[in-house]
């Protein structure tokens, strides 16, 4: 039995969960999310507790059991608290400007790079720190990864975009005579 999959999910007050066959929708103070449960996995809600079950011990059922439970829990956390990731810009001349809800990045190229905010994502800028926030955990992480990919931190001078608290393994470079 999956250790994660068998844990019940408690629904906090102020959150409405609707399970209609294989469709699950979660509505809370920050917004609304929905997903479709795959395969033989079933979700049931009794009082304010959601349980995710699987019918057998087949490989596909076992792999989807814990995943489905975690995705439903992430939706509940997203509509109540939300998710955010912080990115830091390090480098001479690297800066970020807000253009409405979009970003304009100066990353040492001859041109500036414009990043459009996907629907449901908000950007906040404090100095050279970008905060990506939203209710969908996957979309927040993917958007932050796409911004980081524009200028990955290089190991010699540690210039580039990195996550807050990320450790960069530095390389020594050439040794002089």
PDB file of N, CA and C in Angstrom, residues 51-120:
ATOM      1  N   UNK A  51     -10.671  10.506   0.539  1.00  0.00           N
ATOM      2  CA  UNK A  51      -9.810   9.328   0.505  1.00  0.00           C
ATOM      3  C   UNK A  51      -9.635   8.895  -0.937  1.00  0.00           C
ATOM      4  N   UNK A  52      -8.406   8.526  -1.282  1.00  0.00           N
ATOM      5  CA  UNK A  52      -8.075   8.064  -2.621  1.00  0.00           C
ATOM      6  C   UNK A  52      -7.786   6.573  -2.515  1.00  0.00           C
ATOM      7  N   UNK A  53      -8.459   5.767  -3.345  1.00  0.00           N
ATOM      8  CA  UNK A  53      -8.298   4.316  -3.280  1.00  0.00           C
ATOM      9  C   UNK A  53      -7.933   3.770  -4.649  1.00  0.00           C
ATOM     10  N   UNK A  54      -7.331   2.571  -4.632  1.00  0.00           N
ATOM     11  CA  UNK A  54      -7.033   1.862  -5.872  1.00  0.00           C
ATOM     12  C   UNK A  54      -7.620   0.461  -5.781  1.00  0.00           C
ATOM     13  N   UNK A  55      -8.071  -0.106  -6.891  1.00  0.00           N
ATOM     14  CA  UNK A  55      -8.762  -1.401  -6.840  1.00  0.00           C
ATOM     15  C   UNK A  55      -7.829  -2.606  -6.731  1.00  0.00           C
ATOM     16  N   UNK A  56      -6.605  -2.477  -7.221  1.00  0.00           N
ATOM     17  CA  UNK A  56      -5.703  -3.631  -7.240  1.00  0.00           C
ATOM     18  C   UNK A  56      -4.260  -3.176  -7.042  1.00  0.00           C
ATOM     19  N   UNK A  57      -3.340  -4.141  -7.054  1.00  0.00           N
ATOM     20  CA  UNK A  57      -1.924  -3.836  -6.852  1.00  0.00           C
ATOM     21  C   UNK A  57      -1.128  -3.891  -8.154  1.00  0.00           C
ATOM     22  N   UNK A  58      -1.768  -3.567  -9.257  1.00  0.00           N
ATOM     23  CA  UNK A  58      -1.046  -3.522 -10.532  1.00  0.00           C
ATOM     24  C   UNK A  58      -0.079  -2.342 -10.504  1.00  0.00           C
ATOM     25  N   UNK A  59       0.940  -2.428 -11.347  1.00  0.00           N
ATOM     26  CA  UNK A  59       1.992  -1.402 -11.372  1.00  0.00           C
ATOM     27  C   UNK A  59       1.428  -0.003 -11.650  1.00  0.00           C
ATOM     28  N   UNK A  60       0.549   0.118 -12.650  1.00  0.00           N
ATOM     29  CA  UNK A  60      -0.028   1.429 -12.975  1.00  0.00           C
ATOM     30  C   UNK A  60      -0.872   1.978 -11.827  1.00  0.00           C
ATOM     31  N   UNK A  61      -1.634   1.119 -11.188  1.00  0.00           N
ATOM     32  CA  UNK A  61      -2.472   1.559 -10.072  1.00  0.00           C
ATOM     33  C   UNK A  61      -1.624   2.060  -8.914  1.00  0.00           C
ATOM     34  N   UNK A  62      -0.548   1.335  -8.613  1.00  0.00           N
ATOM     35  CA  UNK A  62       0.325   1.751  -7.508  1.00  0.00           C
ATOM     36  C   UNK A  62       0.998   3.078  -7.808  1.00  0.00           C
ATOM     37  N   UNK A  63       1.456   3.267  -9.069  1.00  0.00           N
ATOM     38  CA  UNK A  63       2.159   4.503  -9.393  1.00  0.00           C
ATOM     39  C   UNK A  63       1.226   5.713  -9.386  1.00  0.00           C
ATOM     40  N   UNK A  64      -0.047   5.513  -9.748  1.00  0.00           N
ATOM     41  CA  UNK A  64      -0.995   6.631  -9.781  1.00  0.00           C
ATOM     42  C   UNK A  64      -1.632   6.935  -8.431  1.00  0.00           C
ATOM     43  N   UNK A  65      -1.562   5.998  -7.482  1.00  0.00           N
ATOM     44  CA  UNK A  65      -2.250   6.165  -6.210  1.00  0.00           C
ATOM     45  C   UNK A  65      -1.712   7.367  -5.431  1.00  0.00           C
ATOM     46  N   UNK A  66      -0.429   7.368  -5.142  1.00  0.00           N
ATOM     47  CA  UNK A  66       0.164   8.468  -4.383  1.00  0.00           C
ATOM     48  C   UNK A  66       0.165   9.767  -5.159  1.00  0.00           C
ATOM     49  N   UNK A  67       0.365   9.673  -6.479  1.00  0.00           N
ATOM     50  CA  UNK A  67       0.374  10.870  -7.315  1.00  0.00           C
ATOM     51  C   UNK A  67      -0.969  11.580  -7.276  1.00  0.00           C
ATOM     52  N   UNK A  68      -2.040  10.831  -7.424  1.00  0.00           N
ATOM     53  CA  UNK A  68      -3.381  11.421  -7.435  1.00  0.00           C
ATOM     54  C   UNK A  68      -3.697  12.095  -6.107  1.00  0.00           C
ATOM     55  N   UNK A  69      -3.349  11.446  -5.020  1.00  0.00           N
ATOM     56  CA  UNK A  69      -3.596  12.023  -3.698  1.00  0.00           C
ATOM     57  C   UNK A  69      -2.821  13.324  -3.526  1.00  0.00           C
ATOM     58  N   UNK A  70      -1.567  13.345  -3.977  1.00  0.00           N
ATOM     59  CA  UNK A  70      -0.737  14.544  -3.851  1.00  0.00           C
ATOM     60  C   UNK A  70      -1.258  15.679  -4.724  1.00  0.00           C
ATOM     61  N   UNK A  71      -1.720  15.370  -5.930  1.00  0.00           N
ATOM     62  CA  UNK A  71      -2.246  16.410  -6.811  1.00  0.00           C
ATOM     63  C   UNK A  71      -3.511  17.054  -6.225  1.00  0.00           C
ATOM     64  N   UNK A  72      -4.383  16.241  -5.635  1.00  0.00           N
ATOM     65  CA  UNK A  72      -5.593  16.792  -5.009  1.00  0.00           C
ATOM     66  C   UNK A  72      -5.221  17.660  -3.808  1.00  0.00           C
ATOM     67  N   UNK A  73      -4.260  17.200  -3.010  1.00  0.00           N
ATOM     68  CA  UNK A  73      -3.814  17.974  -1.857  1.00  0.00           C
ATOM     69  C   UNK A  73      -3.170  19.291  -2.302  1.00  0.00           C
ATOM     70  N   UNK A  74      -2.388  19.273  -3.387  1.00  0.00           N
ATOM     71  CA  UNK A  74      -1.769  20.488  -3.907  1.00  0.00           C
ATOM     72  C   UNK A  74      -2.818  21.489  -4.380  1.00  0.00           C
ATOM     73  N   UNK A  75      -3.918  20.993  -4.951  1.00  0.00           N
ATOM     74  CA  UNK A  75      -4.988  21.902  -5.378  1.00  0.00           C
ATOM     75  C   UNK A  75      -5.622  22.579  -4.166  1.00  0.00           C
ATOM     76  N   UNK A  76      -5.832  21.819  -3.090  1.00  0.00           N
ATOM     77  CA  UNK A  76      -6.449  22.390  -1.890  1.00  0.00           C
ATOM     78  C   UNK A  76      -5.529  23.434  -1.263  1.00  0.00           C
ATOM     79  N   UNK A  77      -4.235  23.137  -1.176  1.00  0.00           N
ATOM     80  CA  UNK A  77      -3.282  24.105  -0.629  1.00  0.00           C
ATOM     81  C   UNK A  77      -3.205  25.332  -1.533  1.00  0.00           C
ATOM     82  N   UNK A  78      -3.266  25.145  -2.837  1.00  0.00           N
ATOM     83  CA  UNK A  78      -3.175  26.251  -3.785  1.00  0.00           C
ATOM     84  C   UNK A  78      -4.316  27.238  -3.656  1.00  0.00           C
ATOM     85  N   UNK A  79      -5.546  26.747  -3.501  1.00  0.00           N
ATOM     86  CA  UNK A  79      -6.676  27.666  -3.423  1.00  0.00           C
ATOM     87  C   UNK A  79      -6.808  28.306  -2.040  1.00  0.00           C
ATOM     88  N   UNK A  80      -6.105  27.772  -1.026  1.00  0.00           N
ATOM     89  CA  UNK A  80      -6.157  28.400   0.292  1.00  0.00           C
ATOM     90  C   UNK A  80      -4.949  29.307   0.532  1.00  0.00           C
ATOM     91  N   UNK A  81      -3.735  28.813   0.289  1.00  0.00           N
ATOM     92  CA  UNK A  81      -2.525  29.584   0.580  1.00  0.00           C
ATOM     93  C   UNK A  81      -1.831  30.101  -0.667  1.00  0.00           C
ATOM     94  N   UNK A  82      -1.812  29.311  -1.739  1.00  0.00           N
ATOM     95  CA  UNK A  82      -1.100  29.681  -2.953  1.00  0.00           C
ATOM     96  C   UNK A  82       0.353  29.220  -2.887  1.00  0.00           C
ATOM     97  N   UNK A  83       1.040  29.319  -4.002  1.00  0.00           N
ATOM     98  CA  UNK A  83       2.440  28.914  -4.100  1.00  0.00           C
ATOM     99  C   UNK A  83       3.261  30.065  -4.654  1.00  0.00           C
ATOM    100  N   UNK A  84       4.537  30.099  -4.290  1.00  0.00           N
ATOM    101  CA  UNK A  84       5.425  31.122  -4.844  1.00  0.00           C
ATOM    102  C   UNK A  84       6.857  30.604  -4.889  1.00  0.00           C
ATOM    103  N   UNK A  85       7.605  31.120  -5.848  1.00  0.00           N
ATOM    104  CA  UNK A  85       9.027  30.830  -5.983  1.00  0.00           C
ATOM    105  C   UNK A  85       9.728  32.151  -6.204  1.00  0.00           C
ATOM    106  N   UNK A  86      10.928  32.285  -5.619  1.00  0.00           N
ATOM    107  CA  UNK A  86      11.700  33.505  -5.774  1.00  0.00           C
ATOM    108  C   UNK A  86      12.930  33.228  -6.617  1.00  0.00           C
ATOM    109  N   UNK A  87      13.211  34.141  -7.543  1.00  0.00           N
ATOM    110  CA  UNK A  87      14.377  34.058  -8.410  1.00  0.00           C
ATOM    111  C   UNK A  87      15.237  35.289  -8.172  1.00  0.00           C
ATOM    112  N   UNK A  88      16.551  35.089  -8.125  1.00  0.00           N
ATOM    113  CA  UNK A  88      17.483  36.192  -7.910  1.00  0.00           C
ATOM    114  C   UNK A  88      18.327  36.397  -9.157  1.00  0.00           C
ATOM    115  N   UNK A  89      18.559  37.662  -9.527  1.00  0.00           N
ATOM    116  CA  UNK A  89      19.426  37.993 -10.640  1.00  0.00           C
ATOM    117  C   UNK A  89      20.776  38.422 -10.081  1.00  0.00           C
ATOM    118  N   UNK A  90      21.856  37.775 -10.533  1.00  0.00           N
ATOM    119  CA  UNK A  90      23.207  38.126 -10.108  1.00  0.00           C
ATOM    120  C   UNK A  90      24.034  38.423 -11.339  1.00  0.00           C
ATOM    121  N   UNK A  91      24.646  39.598 -11.372  1.00  0.00           N
ATOM    122  CA  UNK A  91      25.497  39.973 -12.487  1.00  0.00           C
ATOM    123  C   UNK A  91      25.461  41.466 -12.703  1.00  0.00           C
ATOM    124  N   UNK A  92      26.550  42.010 -13.208  1.00  0.00           N
ATOM    125  CA  UNK A  92      26.640  43.432 -13.466  1.00  0.00           C
ATOM    126  C   UNK A  92      25.721  43.799 -14.628  1.00  0.00           C
ATOM    127  N   UNK A  93      24.837  44.727 -14.407  1.00  0.00           N
ATOM    128  CA  UNK A  93      23.921  45.171 -15.446  1.00  0.00           C
ATOM    129  C   UNK A  93      22.685  44.317 -15.592  1.00  0.00           C
ATOM    130  N   UNK A  94      22.548  43.260 -14.812  1.00  0.00           N
ATOM    131  CA  UNK A  94      21.347  42.423 -14.883  1.00  0.00           C
ATOM    132  C   UNK A  94      20.256  43.119 -14.088  1.00  0.00           C
ATOM    133  N   UNK A  95      19.105  43.326 -14.726  1.00  0.00           N
ATOM    134  CA  UNK A  95      18.008  43.956 -14.003  1.00  0.00           C
ATOM    135  C   UNK A  95      16.685  43.518 -14.596  1.00  0.00           C
ATOM    136  N   UNK A  96      15.638  43.765 -13.841  1.00  0.00           N
ATOM    137  CA  UNK A  96      14.294  43.377 -14.250  1.00  0.00           C
ATOM    138  C   UNK A  96      13.369  44.573 -14.052  1.00  0.00           C
ATOM    139  N   UNK A  97      12.467  44.768 -15.011  1.00  0.00           N
ATOM    140  CA  UNK A  97      11.480  45.840 -14.944  1.00  0.00           C
ATOM    141  C   UNK A  97      10.095  45.242 -15.141  1.00  0.00           C
ATOM    142  N   UNK A  98       9.126  45.813 -14.468  1.00  0.00           N
ATOM    143  CA  UNK A  98       7.741  45.359 -14.618  1.00  0.00           C
ATOM    144  C   UNK A  98       7.060  46.183 -15.702  1.00  0.00           C
ATOM    145  N   UNK A  99       6.398  45.500 -16.619  1.00  0.00           N
ATOM    146  CA  UNK A  99       5.582  46.161 -17.640  1.00  0.00           C
ATOM    147  C   UNK A  99       4.174  45.612 -17.493  1.00  0.00           C
ATOM    148  N   UNK A 100       3.376  46.242 -16.668  1.00  0.00           N
ATOM    149  CA  UNK A 100       2.047  45.708 -16.362  1.00  0.00           C
ATOM    150  C   UNK A 100       2.212  44.449 -15.533  1.00  0.00           C
ATOM    151  N   UNK A 101       1.725  43.328 -16.039  1.00  0.00           N
ATOM    152  CA  UNK A 101       1.917  42.056 -15.349  1.00  0.00           C
ATOM    153  C   UNK A 101       3.016  41.234 -16.019  1.00  0.00           C
ATOM    154  N   UNK A 102       3.711  41.824 -16.996  1.00  0.00           N
ATOM    155  CA  UNK A 102       4.793  41.138 -17.692  1.00  0.00           C
ATOM    156  C   UNK A 102       6.143  41.652 -17.195  1.00  0.00           C
ATOM    157  N   UNK A 103       7.211  40.972 -17.612  1.00  0.00           N
ATOM    158  CA  UNK A 103       8.558  41.340 -17.189  1.00  0.00           C
ATOM    159  C   UNK A 103       9.410  41.718 -18.385  1.00  0.00           C
ATOM    160  N   UNK A 104      10.330  42.650 -18.176  1.00  0.00           N
ATOM    161  CA  UNK A 104      11.364  42.960 -19.159  1.00  0.00           C
ATOM    162  C   UNK A 104      12.702  42.730 -18.469  1.00  0.00           C
ATOM    163  N   UNK A 105      13.480  41.793 -18.992  1.00  0.00           N
ATOM    164  CA  UNK A 105      14.745  41.401 -18.369  1.00  0.00           C
ATOM    165  C   UNK A 105      15.921  41.895 -19.188  1.00  0.00           C
ATOM    166  N   UNK A 106      16.906  42.480 -18.514  1.00  0.00           N
ATOM    167  CA  UNK A 106      18.193  42.830 -19.104  1.00  0.00           C
ATOM    168  C   UNK A 106      19.203  41.843 -18.542  1.00  0.00           C
ATOM    169  N   UNK A 107      19.693  40.918 -19.390  1.00  0.00           N
ATOM    170  CA  UNK A 107      20.530  39.823 -18.913  1.00  0.00           C
ATOM    171  C   UNK A 107      21.889  39.767 -19.596  1.00  0.00           C
ATOM    172  N   UNK A 108      22.403  40.915 -20.031  1.00  0.00           N
ATOM    173  CA  UNK A 108      23.731  40.947 -20.629  1.00  0.00           C
ATOM    174  C   UNK A 108      23.737  40.673 -22.117  1.00  0.00           C
ATOM    175  N   UNK A 109      22.581  40.485 -22.718  1.00  0.00           N
ATOM    176  CA  UNK A 109      22.495  40.330 -24.161  1.00  0.00           C
ATOM    177  C   UNK A 109      22.392  41.721 -24.792  1.00  0.00           C
ATOM    178  N   UNK A 110      22.455  41.795 -26.122  1.00  0.00           N
ATOM    179  CA  UNK A 110      22.340  43.081 -26.799  1.00  0.00           C
ATOM    180  C   UNK A 110      20.897  43.582 -26.818  1.00  0.00           C
ATOM    181  N   UNK A 111      19.965  42.741 -26.436  1.00  0.00           N
ATOM    182  CA  UNK A 111      18.552  43.090 -26.459  1.00  0.00           C
ATOM    183  C   UNK A 111      17.913  42.726 -25.115  1.00  0.00           C
ATOM    184  N   UNK A 112      16.762  43.300 -24.858  1.00  0.00           N
ATOM    185  CA  UNK A 112      16.024  42.930 -23.650  1.00  0.00           C
ATOM    186  C   UNK A 112      15.101  41.772 -23.978  1.00  0.00           C
ATOM    187  N   UNK A 113      14.733  41.008 -22.952  1.00  0.00           N
ATOM    188  CA  UNK A 113      13.871  39.846 -23.115  1.00  0.00           C
ATOM    189  C   UNK A 113      12.560  40.125 -22.390  1.00  0.00           C
ATOM    190  N   UNK A 114      11.458  39.979 -23.115  1.00  0.00           N
ATOM    191  CA  UNK A 114      10.132  40.175 -22.530  1.00  0.00           C
ATOM    192  C   UNK A 114       9.548  38.824 -22.158  1.00  0.00           C
ATOM    193  N   UNK A 115       9.009  38.713 -20.939  1.00  0.00           N
ATOM    194  CA  UNK A 115       8.372  37.492 -20.457  1.00  0.00           C
ATOM    195  C   UNK A 115       6.925  37.822 -20.141  1.00  0.00           C
ATOM    196  N   UNK A 116       6.011  37.167 -20.850  1.00  0.00           N
ATOM    197  CA  UNK A 116       4.583  37.377 -20.615  1.00  0.00           C
ATOM    198  C   UNK A 116       4.114  36.454 -19.496  1.00  0.00           C
ATOM    199  N   UNK A 117       3.281  36.963 -18.634  1.00  0.00           N
ATOM    200  CA  UNK A 117       2.768  36.173 -17.515  1.00  0.00           C
ATOM    201  C   UNK A 117       1.647  35.268 -18.010  1.00  0.00           C
ATOM    202  N   UNK A 118       1.754  33.946 -17.773  1.00  0.00           N
ATOM    203  CA  UNK A 118       0.633  33.071 -18.123  1.00  0.00           C
ATOM    204  C   UNK A 118      -0.587  33.400 -17.258  1.00  0.00           C
ATOM    205  N   UNK A 119      -1.741  32.956 -17.703  1.00  0.00           N
ATOM    206  CA  UNK A 119      -2.968  33.230 -16.961  1.00  0.00           C
ATOM    207  C   UNK A 119      -2.907  32.555 -15.594  1.00  0.00           C
ATOM    208  N   UNK A 120      -3.133  33.314 -14.536  1.00  0.00           N
ATOM    209  CA  UNK A 120      -3.100  32.774 -13.180  1.00  0.00           C
ATOM    210  C   UNK A 120      -1.775  32.983 -12.470  1.00  0.00           C
TER     211      UNK A 120
END
